[in-house]
mmCIF file of C-alpha atoms in Angstrom:
data_model
loop_
_atom_site.group_PDB
_atom_site.id
_atom_site.type_symbol
_atom_site.label_atom_id
_atom_site.label_comp_id
_atom_site.label_asym_id
_atom_site.label_seq_id
_atom_site.Cartn_x
_atom_site.Cartn_y
_atom_site.Cartn_z
ATOM 1 C CA MET A 178 -22.669 -115.588 -81.161
ATOM 2 C CA GLU A 179 -21.273 -113.227 -78.400
ATOM 3 C CA GLY A 180 -23.323 -110.228 -80.120
ATOM 4 C CA SER A 181 -26.576 -112.174 -80.302
ATOM 5 C CA PHE A 182 -26.422 -113.038 -76.661
ATOM 6 C CA ILE A 183 -25.690 -109.263 -75.746
ATOM 7 C CA PHE A 184 -28.661 -108.059 -78.497
ATOM 8 C CA SER A 185 -30.979 -110.474 -76.328
ATOM 9 C CA LEU A 186 -29.834 -109.246 -72.865
ATOM 10 C CA PHE A 187 -30.822 -105.747 -74.210
ATOM 11 C CA PHE A 188 -34.075 -106.671 -75.658
ATOM 12 C CA LEU A 189 -35.134 -108.366 -72.169
ATOM 13 C CA PHE A 190 -34.106 -105.314 -70.290
ATOM 14 C CA LEU A 191 -36.118 -103.000 -72.895
ATOM 15 C CA ILE A 192 -39.086 -105.541 -72.036
ATOM 16 C CA LEU A 193 -38.613 -105.242 -68.280
ATOM 17 C CA GLY A 194 -38.183 -101.881 -68.764
ATOM 18 C CA ALA A 195 -41.632 -100.971 -70.295
ATOM 19 C CA ALA A 196 -43.532 -103.514 -67.930
ATOM 20 C CA ASN A 197 -42.475 -101.510 -65.100
ATOM 21 C CA SER A 198 -43.132 -98.153 -66.624
ATOM 22 C CA GLN A 199 -46.548 -99.822 -67.107
ATOM 23 C CA ALA A 200 -47.001 -101.134 -63.453
ATOM 24 C CA ALA A 201 -46.357 -97.863 -61.943
ATOM 25 C CA ASP A 202 -49.157 -95.245 -61.754
ATOM 26 C CA SER A 203 -48.546 -91.922 -63.183
ATOM 27 C CA CYS A 204 -50.631 -88.519 -64.220
ATOM 28 C CA ASN A 205 -49.370 -88.853 -67.678
ATOM 29 C CA SER A 206 -52.103 -91.834 -68.263
ATOM 30 C CA PRO A 207 -55.526 -92.148 -67.768
ATOM 31 C CA LEU A 208 -56.755 -94.506 -64.926
ATOM 32 C CA SER A 209 -57.584 -97.845 -65.684
ATOM 33 C CA LEU A 210 -58.401 -100.358 -63.203
ATOM 34 C CA GLN A 211 -59.787 -103.958 -63.590
ATOM 35 C CA SER A 212 -62.370 -103.415 -60.676
ATOM 36 C CA PRO A 213 -64.721 -100.359 -60.575
ATOM 37 C CA LEU A 214 -64.618 -97.972 -58.254
ATOM 38 C CA PRO A 215 -67.657 -96.585 -56.846
ATOM 39 C CA PHE A 216 -67.487 -93.040 -58.602
ATOM 40 C CA ASP A 217 -66.664 -91.861 -61.975
ATOM 41 C CA THR A 218 -62.801 -91.582 -62.060
ATOM 42 C CA THR A 219 -62.620 -90.409 -65.456
ATOM 43 C CA THR A 220 -62.531 -86.551 -64.906
ATOM 44 C CA LEU A 221 -60.468 -86.567 -61.630
ATOM 45 C CA GLN A 222 -57.804 -84.177 -61.358
ATOM 46 C CA CYS A 223 -54.272 -85.688 -60.672
ATOM 47 C CA VAL A 224 -51.555 -85.077 -58.804
ATOM 48 C CA PRO A 225 -48.093 -86.384 -57.884
ATOM 49 C CA VAL A 226 -48.015 -85.448 -54.226
ATOM 50 C CA TRP A 227 -45.120 -87.529 -53.098
ATOM 51 C CA SER A 228 -42.561 -88.515 -55.809
ATOM 52 C CA SER A 229 -40.192 -90.339 -53.723
ATOM 53 C CA GLN A 230 -42.804 -92.909 -52.377
ATOM 54 C CA SER A 231 -44.543 -92.578 -55.606
ATOM 55 C CA PHE A 232 -47.772 -91.074 -53.901
ATOM 56 C CA ILE A 233 -50.117 -89.967 -56.561
ATOM 57 C CA LEU A 234 -53.730 -87.861 -55.279
ATOM 58 C CA ARG A 235 -56.685 -87.644 -58.023
ATOM 59 C CA TYR A 236 -59.484 -85.925 -56.695
ATOM 60 C CA GLN A 237 -62.898 -84.027 -57.677
ATOM 61 C CA GLN A 238 -65.770 -81.730 -56.665
ATOM 62 C CA ALA A 239 -68.638 -84.290 -57.263
ATOM 63 C CA SER A 240 -71.279 -82.248 -55.937
ATOM 64 C CA PRO A 241 -71.583 -79.050 -53.652
ATOM 65 C CA ASN A 242 -70.733 -81.252 -50.463
ATOM 66 C CA VAL A 243 -69.324 -84.305 -52.030
ATOM 67 C CA TRP A 244 -65.267 -84.718 -52.727
ATOM 68 C CA ASN A 245 -63.971 -87.984 -54.562
ATOM 69 C CA PHE A 246 -60.439 -88.955 -53.784
ATOM 70 C CA VAL A 247 -58.572 -91.517 -55.168
ATOM 71 C CA LEU A 248 -54.739 -92.311 -53.467
ATOM 72 C CA SER A 249 -52.443 -94.697 -55.031
ATOM 73 C CA ALA A 250 -48.921 -95.694 -54.039
ATOM 74 C CA PRO A 251 -46.945 -98.894 -54.391
ATOM 75 C CA ASN A 252 -47.988 -101.721 -52.301
ATOM 76 C CA LYS A 253 -44.743 -102.494 -49.784
ATOM 77 C CA ASN A 254 -46.046 -104.465 -47.155
ATOM 78 C CA ALA A 255 -47.016 -101.602 -44.902
ATOM 79 C CA TYR A 256 -49.820 -99.121 -44.523
ATOM 80 C CA ILE A 257 -50.216 -95.691 -46.743
ATOM 81 C CA GLY A 258 -52.266 -92.886 -44.940
ATOM 82 C CA ILE A 259 -53.690 -89.360 -45.999
ATOM 83 C CA GLY A 260 -54.497 -87.206 -43.431
ATOM 84 C CA PHE A 261 -56.424 -83.633 -43.551
ATOM 85 C CA SER A 262 -54.938 -81.390 -41.130
ATOM 86 C CA PRO A 263 -56.073 -77.862 -39.933
ATOM 87 C CA ASN A 264 -52.755 -76.832 -39.653
ATOM 88 C CA GLY A 265 -50.611 -78.911 -41.646
ATOM 89 C CA LYS A 266 -49.320 -80.908 -38.449
ATOM 90 C CA MET A 267 -49.839 -84.445 -37.964
ATOM 91 C CA VAL A 268 -51.360 -84.005 -34.775
ATOM 92 C CA GLY A 269 -54.530 -82.805 -34.427
ATOM 93 C CA SER A 270 -55.523 -84.571 -37.904
ATOM 94 C CA SER A 271 -57.698 -87.038 -39.271
ATOM 95 C CA ALA A 272 -56.465 -89.383 -41.441
ATOM 96 C CA ILE A 273 -57.846 -92.588 -43.767
ATOM 97 C CA VAL A 274 -55.056 -95.440 -43.524
ATOM 98 C CA ALA A 275 -55.191 -98.071 -45.837
ATOM 99 C CA TRP A 276 -53.016 -101.696 -45.961
ATOM 100 C CA VAL A 277 -53.157 -105.042 -47.727
ATOM 101 C CA GLU A 278 -52.963 -107.906 -45.645
ATOM 102 C CA PRO A 279 -50.541 -111.055 -46.032
ATOM 103 C CA ASP A 280 -53.593 -112.692 -47.308
ATOM 104 C CA GLY A 281 -54.677 -110.378 -49.883
ATOM 105 C CA THR A 282 -57.498 -108.746 -48.005
ATOM 106 C CA TYR A 283 -58.051 -105.213 -47.862
ATOM 107 C CA GLU A 284 -58.148 -103.058 -44.930
ATOM 108 C CA MET A 285 -59.096 -99.300 -44.449
ATOM 109 C CA LYS A 286 -59.969 -97.407 -41.386
ATOM 110 C CA ARG A 287 -60.244 -93.623 -40.158
ATOM 111 C CA TYR A 288 -58.009 -92.466 -37.201
ATOM 112 C CA PHE A 289 -57.713 -89.621 -35.099
ATOM 113 C CA LEU A 290 -54.152 -88.500 -34.363
ATOM 114 C CA GLY A 291 -54.324 -87.150 -30.659
ATOM 115 C CA ALA A 292 -50.758 -87.389 -30.131
ATOM 116 C CA GLN A 293 -47.750 -88.795 -31.670
ATOM 117 C CA SER A 294 -47.757 -91.864 -29.229
ATOM 118 C CA PRO A 295 -49.646 -95.078 -30.414
ATOM 119 C CA ASP A 296 -52.275 -94.801 -27.794
ATOM 120 C CA GLN A 297 -53.219 -91.450 -28.785
ATOM 121 C CA VAL A 298 -54.032 -92.225 -32.692
ATOM 122 C CA ILE A 299 -57.507 -93.615 -32.143
ATOM 123 C CA VAL A 300 -59.061 -96.019 -34.719
ATOM 124 C CA ASN A 301 -62.502 -95.139 -36.251
ATOM 125 C CA GLN A 302 -62.588 -91.322 -34.808
ATOM 126 C CA GLY A 303 -61.949 -88.054 -36.608
ATOM 127 C CA ASN A 304 -64.033 -85.740 -38.282
ATOM 128 C CA LEU A 305 -64.123 -87.345 -41.639
ATOM 129 C CA GLN A 306 -67.648 -88.238 -42.498
ATOM 130 C CA VAL A 307 -66.403 -90.918 -45.687
ATOM 131 C CA GLU A 308 -69.103 -92.735 -47.712
ATOM 132 C CA ASN A 309 -68.675 -95.311 -50.665
ATOM 133 C CA SER A 310 -65.073 -96.186 -49.818
ATOM 134 C CA SER A 311 -63.320 -98.912 -51.671
ATOM 135 C CA MET A 312 -59.426 -100.148 -52.733
ATOM 136 C CA VAL A 313 -58.233 -101.939 -55.525
ATOM 137 C CA LEU A 314 -54.685 -103.823 -55.781
ATOM 138 C CA GLN A 315 -53.345 -103.668 -59.315
ATOM 139 C CA THR A 316 -49.853 -104.695 -60.537
ATOM 140 C CA ASN A 317 -48.772 -104.232 -56.929
ATOM 141 C CA GLN A 318 -50.211 -100.827 -56.471
ATOM 142 C CA ILE A 319 -52.907 -99.842 -54.171
ATOM 143 C CA TYR A 320 -55.783 -97.678 -55.036
ATOM 144 C CA VAL A 321 -57.858 -96.395 -52.120
ATOM 145 C CA ALA A 322 -61.174 -94.567 -53.018
ATOM 146 C CA PHE A 323 -63.239 -92.606 -50.851
ATOM 147 C CA GLN A 324 -65.593 -89.764 -50.801
ATOM 148 C CA LEU A 325 -65.964 -86.995 -48.219
ATOM 149 C CA ILE A 326 -69.060 -85.120 -47.050
ATOM 150 C CA VAL A 327 -67.933 -81.522 -46.594
ATOM 151 C CA ASN A 328 -68.191 -78.433 -48.175
ATOM 152 C CA THR A 329 -64.353 -77.802 -48.692
ATOM 153 C CA PRO A 330 -61.719 -80.245 -47.315
ATOM 154 C CA GLU A 331 -58.585 -79.175 -45.429
ATOM 155 C CA ASN A 332 -55.897 -77.991 -47.840
ATOM 156 C CA ARG A 333 -53.167 -79.041 -45.678
ATOM 157 C CA LEU A 334 -52.633 -82.701 -46.732
ATOM 158 C CA ILE A 335 -50.539 -85.361 -44.845
ATOM 159 C CA TYR A 336 -48.935 -88.258 -46.430
ATOM 160 C CA SER A 337 -47.440 -91.084 -44.621
ATOM 161 C CA VAL A 338 -45.953 -94.433 -45.326
ATOM 162 C CA GLY A 339 -45.580 -97.016 -42.475
ATOM 163 C CA ARG A 340 -42.653 -99.650 -41.855
ATOM 164 C CA GLU A 341 -42.630 -103.040 -43.745
ATOM 165 C CA GLY A 342 -44.203 -105.706 -42.347
ATOM 166 C CA ARG A 343 -45.805 -103.377 -39.325
ATOM 167 C CA LEU A 344 -49.611 -103.612 -40.279
ATOM 168 C CA PRO A 345 -52.364 -102.889 -37.806
ATOM 169 C CA SER A 346 -54.048 -105.785 -36.235
ATOM 170 C CA ALA A 347 -57.402 -106.645 -35.044
ATOM 171 C CA PRO A 348 -59.264 -105.855 -32.562
ATOM 172 C CA ASN A 349 -57.610 -102.576 -31.838
ATOM 173 C CA PHE A 350 -55.778 -101.650 -35.080
ATOM 174 C CA VAL A 351 -53.088 -99.956 -33.006
ATOM 175 C CA LEU A 352 -50.989 -97.665 -35.820
ATOM 176 C CA SER A 353 -47.412 -98.011 -35.312
ATOM 177 C CA GLN A 354 -44.966 -95.138 -36.329
ATOM 178 C CA HIS A 355 -44.409 -94.265 -39.655
ATOM 179 C CA LEU A 356 -41.555 -94.681 -41.606
ATOM 180 C CA ASP A 357 -41.697 -91.427 -43.139
ATOM 181 C CA GLN A 358 -44.634 -88.556 -43.812
ATOM 182 C CA ILE A 359 -44.894 -85.269 -45.557
ATOM 183 C CA SER A 360 -47.073 -82.423 -45.329
ATOM 184 C CA THR A 361 -48.243 -80.071 -48.263
ATOM 185 C CA LEU A 362 -50.580 -77.586 -49.041
ATOM 186 C CA LEU A 363 -52.788 -78.073 -52.092
ATOM 187 C CA ASN A 364 -54.720 -75.772 -54.062
ATOM 188 C CA TYR A 365 -58.208 -77.712 -54.972
ATOM 189 C CA ALA A 366 -58.945 -75.498 -57.872
ATOM 190 C CA THR A 367 -55.480 -75.540 -59.573
ATOM 191 C CA GLY A 368 -53.917 -78.611 -58.440
ATOM 192 C CA GLN A 369 -50.683 -76.563 -57.464
ATOM 193 C CA PHE A 370 -49.278 -77.792 -53.900
ATOM 194 C CA GLN A 371 -46.148 -77.035 -52.140
ATOM 195 C CA LYS A 372 -44.412 -79.066 -49.417
ATOM 196 C CA GLU A 373 -44.799 -77.350 -45.828
ATOM 197 C CA ASN A 374 -42.623 -78.094 -42.738
ATOM 198 C CA PRO A 375 -44.353 -75.667 -40.152
ATOM 199 C CA ASP A 376 -41.442 -76.258 -37.291
ATOM 200 C CA GLY A 377 -38.680 -77.684 -40.062
ATOM 201 C CA GLY A 378 -36.592 -73.811 -39.026
ATOM 202 C CA LEU A 379 -37.077 -74.648 -35.298
ATOM 203 C CA LYS A 380 -36.166 -78.237 -35.805
ATOM 204 C CA ARG A 381 -33.016 -77.491 -37.521
ATOM 205 C CA SER A 382 -31.977 -74.543 -34.814
ATOM 206 C CA HIS A 383 -32.272 -76.922 -32.182
ATOM 207 C CA GLY A 384 -29.867 -79.165 -34.451
ATOM 208 C CA ILE A 385 -27.405 -76.996 -35.364
ATOM 209 C CA LEU A 386 -27.482 -74.936 -32.006
ATOM 210 C CA ASN A 387 -26.901 -78.394 -30.308
ATOM 211 C CA MET A 388 -24.324 -79.784 -32.485
ATOM 212 C CA LEU A 389 -22.103 -76.672 -32.352
ATOM 213 C CA GLY A 390 -22.499 -75.922 -28.915
ATOM 214 C CA TRP A 391 -22.270 -79.122 -27.404
ATOM 215 C CA GLY A 392 -20.506 -81.196 -30.030
ATOM 216 C CA ILE A 393 -18.015 -79.394 -31.206
ATOM 217 C CA LEU A 394 -17.251 -76.012 -29.466
ATOM 218 C CA MET A 395 -16.943 -77.901 -26.436
ATOM 219 C CA PRO A 396 -14.445 -80.497 -27.509
ATOM 220 C CA ILE A 397 -12.320 -77.746 -28.899
ATOM 221 C CA GLY A 398 -12.537 -75.824 -26.026
ATOM 222 C CA ALA A 399 -11.028 -78.874 -24.138
ATOM 223 C CA MET A 400 -8.247 -79.475 -26.338
ATOM 224 C CA VAL A 401 -7.226 -76.058 -26.056
ATOM 225 C CA ALA A 402 -7.193 -76.219 -22.393
ATOM 226 C CA ARG A 403 -4.644 -79.582 -22.849
ATOM 227 C CA TYR A 404 -2.845 -78.295 -25.668
ATOM 228 C CA MET A 405 -2.246 -74.754 -25.182
ATOM 229 C CA ARG A 406 -0.528 -74.490 -21.614
ATOM 230 C CA GLN A 407 2.755 -73.296 -22.794
ATOM 231 C CA TRP A 408 0.888 -70.150 -24.337
ATOM 232 C CA ASP A 409 -0.116 -68.724 -20.616
ATOM 233 C CA PRO A 410 -2.435 -66.900 -20.352
ATOM 234 C CA ILE A 411 -3.980 -67.153 -23.866
ATOM 235 C CA TRP A 412 -4.796 -70.594 -23.275
ATOM 236 C CA PHE A 413 -6.886 -69.731 -20.429
ATOM 237 C CA TYR A 414 -8.890 -66.673 -21.807
ATOM 238 C CA SER A 415 -9.322 -69.043 -25.175
ATOM 239 C CA HIS A 416 -10.373 -72.040 -23.393
ATOM 240 C CA SER A 417 -13.235 -69.684 -21.406
ATOM 241 C CA ILE A 418 -14.601 -67.756 -24.414
ATOM 242 C CA ILE A 419 -15.120 -70.909 -26.425
ATOM 243 C CA GLN A 420 -16.330 -73.002 -23.727
ATOM 244 C CA SER A 421 -19.308 -69.821 -22.855
ATOM 245 C CA PHE A 422 -20.114 -69.805 -26.406
ATOM 246 C CA GLY A 423 -20.474 -73.774 -26.445
ATOM 247 C CA PHE A 424 -22.386 -73.164 -23.377
ATOM 248 C CA ILE A 425 -24.870 -70.592 -24.478
ATOM 249 C CA PHE A 426 -25.583 -72.227 -28.146
ATOM 250 C CA GLY A 427 -26.018 -75.461 -26.300
ATOM 251 C CA VAL A 428 -28.376 -73.635 -23.599
ATOM 252 C CA ALA A 429 -30.351 -72.054 -26.888
ATOM 253 C CA GLY A 430 -30.712 -75.527 -28.481
ATOM 254 C CA VAL A 431 -31.890 -77.308 -25.520
ATOM 255 C CA ILE A 432 -34.648 -74.699 -25.212
ATOM 256 C CA CYS A 433 -35.549 -74.758 -28.921
ATOM 257 C CA GLY A 434 -35.677 -78.613 -28.306
ATOM 258 C CA LEU A 435 -38.175 -77.921 -25.606
ATOM 259 C CA VAL A 436 -40.418 -75.744 -27.717
ATOM 260 C CA LEU A 437 -40.263 -78.683 -30.645
ATOM 261 C CA GLU A 438 -41.515 -81.254 -28.166
ATOM 262 C CA ASP A 439 -44.035 -78.939 -26.844
ATOM 263 C CA ARG A 440 -45.193 -78.525 -30.550
ATOM 264 C CA LEU A 441 -45.202 -81.644 -31.856
ATOM 265 C CA GLN A 442 -46.014 -83.452 -28.996
ATOM 266 C CA ALA A 443 -43.323 -85.727 -29.829
ATOM 267 C CA ASN A 444 -42.420 -88.738 -27.469
ATOM 268 C CA VAL A 445 -38.445 -88.355 -27.272
ATOM 269 C CA ASN A 446 -37.932 -88.914 -23.306
ATOM 270 C CA LYS A 447 -34.721 -90.556 -23.879
ATOM 271 C CA HIS A 448 -33.113 -87.909 -26.043
ATOM 272 C CA LYS A 449 -34.707 -84.934 -24.071
ATOM 273 C CA GLY A 450 -33.238 -86.689 -20.630
ATOM 274 C CA LEU A 451 -29.979 -86.871 -21.972
ATOM 275 C CA GLY A 452 -30.015 -83.198 -23.330
ATOM 276 C CA ILE A 453 -31.294 -82.108 -19.728
ATOM 277 C CA PHE A 454 -28.349 -84.503 -17.978
ATOM 278 C CA ILE A 455 -25.695 -82.673 -20.476
ATOM 279 C CA LEU A 456 -27.296 -79.442 -19.811
ATOM 280 C CA ALA A 457 -26.735 -80.017 -15.818
ATOM 281 C CA LEU A 458 -23.090 -81.114 -16.645
ATOM 282 C CA GLY A 459 -22.548 -77.855 -18.133
ATOM 283 C CA CYS A 460 -24.152 -75.850 -15.428
ATOM 284 C CA LEU A 461 -21.862 -77.469 -12.908
ATOM 285 C CA GLN A 462 -18.710 -76.663 -15.442
ATOM 286 C CA VAL A 463 -20.162 -73.061 -15.046
ATOM 287 C CA ILE A 464 -20.200 -73.467 -11.409
ATOM 288 C CA ALA A 465 -16.799 -74.968 -10.693
ATOM 289 C CA PHE A 466 -15.440 -72.456 -13.020
ATOM 290 C CA LEU A 467 -16.605 -69.518 -10.946
ATOM 291 C CA ALA A 468 -15.538 -71.199 -7.421
ATOM 292 C CA ARG A 469 -12.425 -72.439 -8.607
ATOM 293 C CA PRO A 470 -9.748 -72.487 -6.052
ATOM 294 C CA ASP A 471 -6.639 -70.629 -6.226
ATOM 295 C CA LYS A 472 -3.576 -72.632 -7.950
ATOM 296 C CA GLU A 473 -1.652 -72.932 -4.694
ATOM 297 C CA SER A 474 -4.596 -74.121 -2.821
ATOM 298 C CA LYS A 475 -4.521 -77.745 -1.769
ATOM 299 C CA VAL A 476 -7.936 -78.874 -3.024
ATOM 300 C CA ARG A 477 -6.990 -77.397 -6.427
ATOM 301 C CA LYS A 478 -5.998 -80.829 -7.500
ATOM 302 C CA TYR A 479 -8.988 -82.358 -6.581
ATOM 303 C CA TRP A 480 -10.899 -79.524 -8.552
ATOM 304 C CA ASN A 481 -9.083 -80.212 -11.498
ATOM 305 C CA TRP A 482 -9.975 -83.908 -11.734
ATOM 306 C CA TYR A 483 -13.165 -83.131 -10.979
ATOM 307 C CA HIS A 484 -13.227 -80.275 -13.704
ATOM 308 C CA PHE A 485 -11.689 -82.987 -16.428
ATOM 309 C CA SER A 486 -13.594 -85.787 -15.278
ATOM 310 C CA VAL A 487 -16.989 -83.944 -16.030
ATOM 311 C CA GLY A 488 -16.014 -82.154 -19.090
ATOM 312 C CA ARG A 489 -15.310 -85.315 -20.643
ATOM 313 C CA ILE A 490 -18.551 -87.045 -19.677
ATOM 314 C CA LEU A 491 -20.386 -84.102 -21.112
ATOM 315 C CA ILE A 492 -18.538 -84.322 -24.409
ATOM 316 C CA PHE A 493 -19.006 -87.999 -24.569
ATOM 317 C CA LEU A 494 -22.724 -87.868 -23.995
ATOM 318 C CA ALA A 495 -23.071 -84.660 -26.275
ATOM 319 C CA ALA A 496 -21.944 -86.666 -29.094
ATOM 320 C CA VAL A 497 -23.999 -89.249 -28.155
ATOM 321 C CA ASN A 498 -27.170 -87.245 -27.911
ATOM 322 C CA VAL A 499 -26.196 -85.389 -31.413
ATOM 323 C CA PHE A 500 -26.385 -88.935 -33.329
ATOM 324 C CA TYR A 501 -29.460 -89.712 -31.502
ATOM 325 C CA GLY A 502 -31.170 -86.634 -32.366
ATOM 326 C CA ILE A 503 -30.303 -86.706 -36.028
ATOM 327 C CA HIS A 504 -31.551 -90.425 -35.971
ATOM 328 C CA LEU A 505 -35.180 -89.070 -34.409
ATOM 329 C CA GLY A 506 -35.410 -86.431 -36.759
ATOM 330 C CA ASN A 507 -34.742 -88.465 -39.667
ATOM 331 C CA ALA A 508 -32.329 -85.628 -41.084
ATOM 332 C CA GLY A 509 -30.843 -88.099 -43.105
ATOM 333 C CA ALA A 510 -27.230 -89.612 -43.852
ATOM 334 C CA GLY A 511 -25.803 -86.385 -44.846
ATOM 335 C CA TRP A 512 -26.077 -85.095 -41.120
ATOM 336 C CA ASN A 513 -24.559 -88.230 -39.807
ATOM 337 C CA ALA A 514 -21.581 -88.100 -42.268
ATOM 338 C CA GLY A 515 -21.093 -84.329 -41.700
ATOM 339 C CA TYR A 516 -20.991 -84.641 -38.056
ATOM 340 C CA ALA A 517 -18.729 -87.580 -38.015
ATOM 341 C CA VAL A 518 -16.269 -85.996 -40.399
ATOM 342 C CA VAL A 519 -15.903 -83.256 -37.617
ATOM 343 C CA LEU A 520 -15.642 -85.688 -34.983
ATOM 344 C CA VAL A 521 -12.828 -87.566 -37.018
ATOM 345 C CA ILE A 522 -10.758 -84.200 -37.843
ATOM 346 C CA LEU A 523 -10.831 -83.380 -33.752
ATOM 347 C CA PHE A 524 -9.890 -86.977 -33.202
ATOM 348 C CA ILE A 525 -7.127 -86.796 -35.282
ATOM 349 C CA VAL A 526 -5.672 -83.395 -34.636
ATOM 350 C CA GLY A 527 -5.720 -84.698 -30.764
ATOM 351 C CA VAL A 528 -4.033 -87.915 -31.606
ATOM 352 C CA ILE A 529 -1.270 -85.637 -33.310
ATOM 353 C CA LEU A 530 -0.904 -83.277 -30.486
ATOM 354 C CA GLU A 531 -1.108 -85.887 -27.934
ATOM 355 C CA LEU A 532 2.270 -87.748 -29.683
ATOM 356 C CA ARG A 533 3.652 -84.268 -29.564
ATOM 357 C CA ILE A 534 3.274 -84.064 -25.601
ATOM 358 C CA TRP A 535 4.551 -87.825 -25.415
ATOM 359 C CA MET A 536 7.630 -86.995 -27.496
ATOM 360 C CA ARG A 537 8.458 -84.300 -25.146
ATOM 361 C CA LYS A 538 8.453 -86.105 -22.066
#
């Protein structure tokens, strides 16, 4: 009896797995839709352009100035989009965005992405001349078909998927911030494509420099000043050198961030404002170091209070802004976990050293 039950479950899983494999679109099988598309799809070239989101692009040059496209993706109650970009960036591209309304009706709109803010993403604008467009929803898969009137389409294509439940609505059809996006370079002749990230190196430099400078070296330098006082003057020179490198890396990271904001036209005012405030605190610390009074001076006590307080505020805000920057950059859980591990280690070391000070007292 028990063996029969297990066999039945196994057989059920096989059936469900087969059903799911049939429901998902694939380049391994010909395109077969219950509703006809406005052009022949039997000879379209098929490319799995975005595996993590199951985006598949089919295309073909139908005549010297007509190109057929079919984009398919799972219906996740969110919009899907394909953009044609002159430089691989989202800003400045023209896009076709499609979604399925809760009542089952289809919507497809053209957009011009003038900037990253929603009010600069303009509906029914752009340089795409679209003809014979249609949509099909089959086995919870969206198929977006359209013809472009152009000699050669842009080969830098951007794909995006919106957030669940955040669909554009009449009358303005404002496009909300996407959940995820990818930029690719497609060779129309061969079907070969590669992922592009034009500002990926600059984004990584911005994150690493700020994390290392403000978020790691600054706390280490502060710990050296507090827990290595018995080794005078080694503690002082170590503290000065570590904080100097932290400040230099931090300044370089802020400069990278300003350049990155200008290139991406990103709306990151909170992150930027917090970063500039942290930079200002760092500059104040440098000025305070250069203008520090003698140890015998009556104002040295107040200088110490100021120096300690500003430094602790800087370190706290830097950690907050590093995590916020990881969130804005969609860097992933690995970056969050890695930086969190570093902070936990520094915290544990600080607690141990603090206990040693209390025990001596």
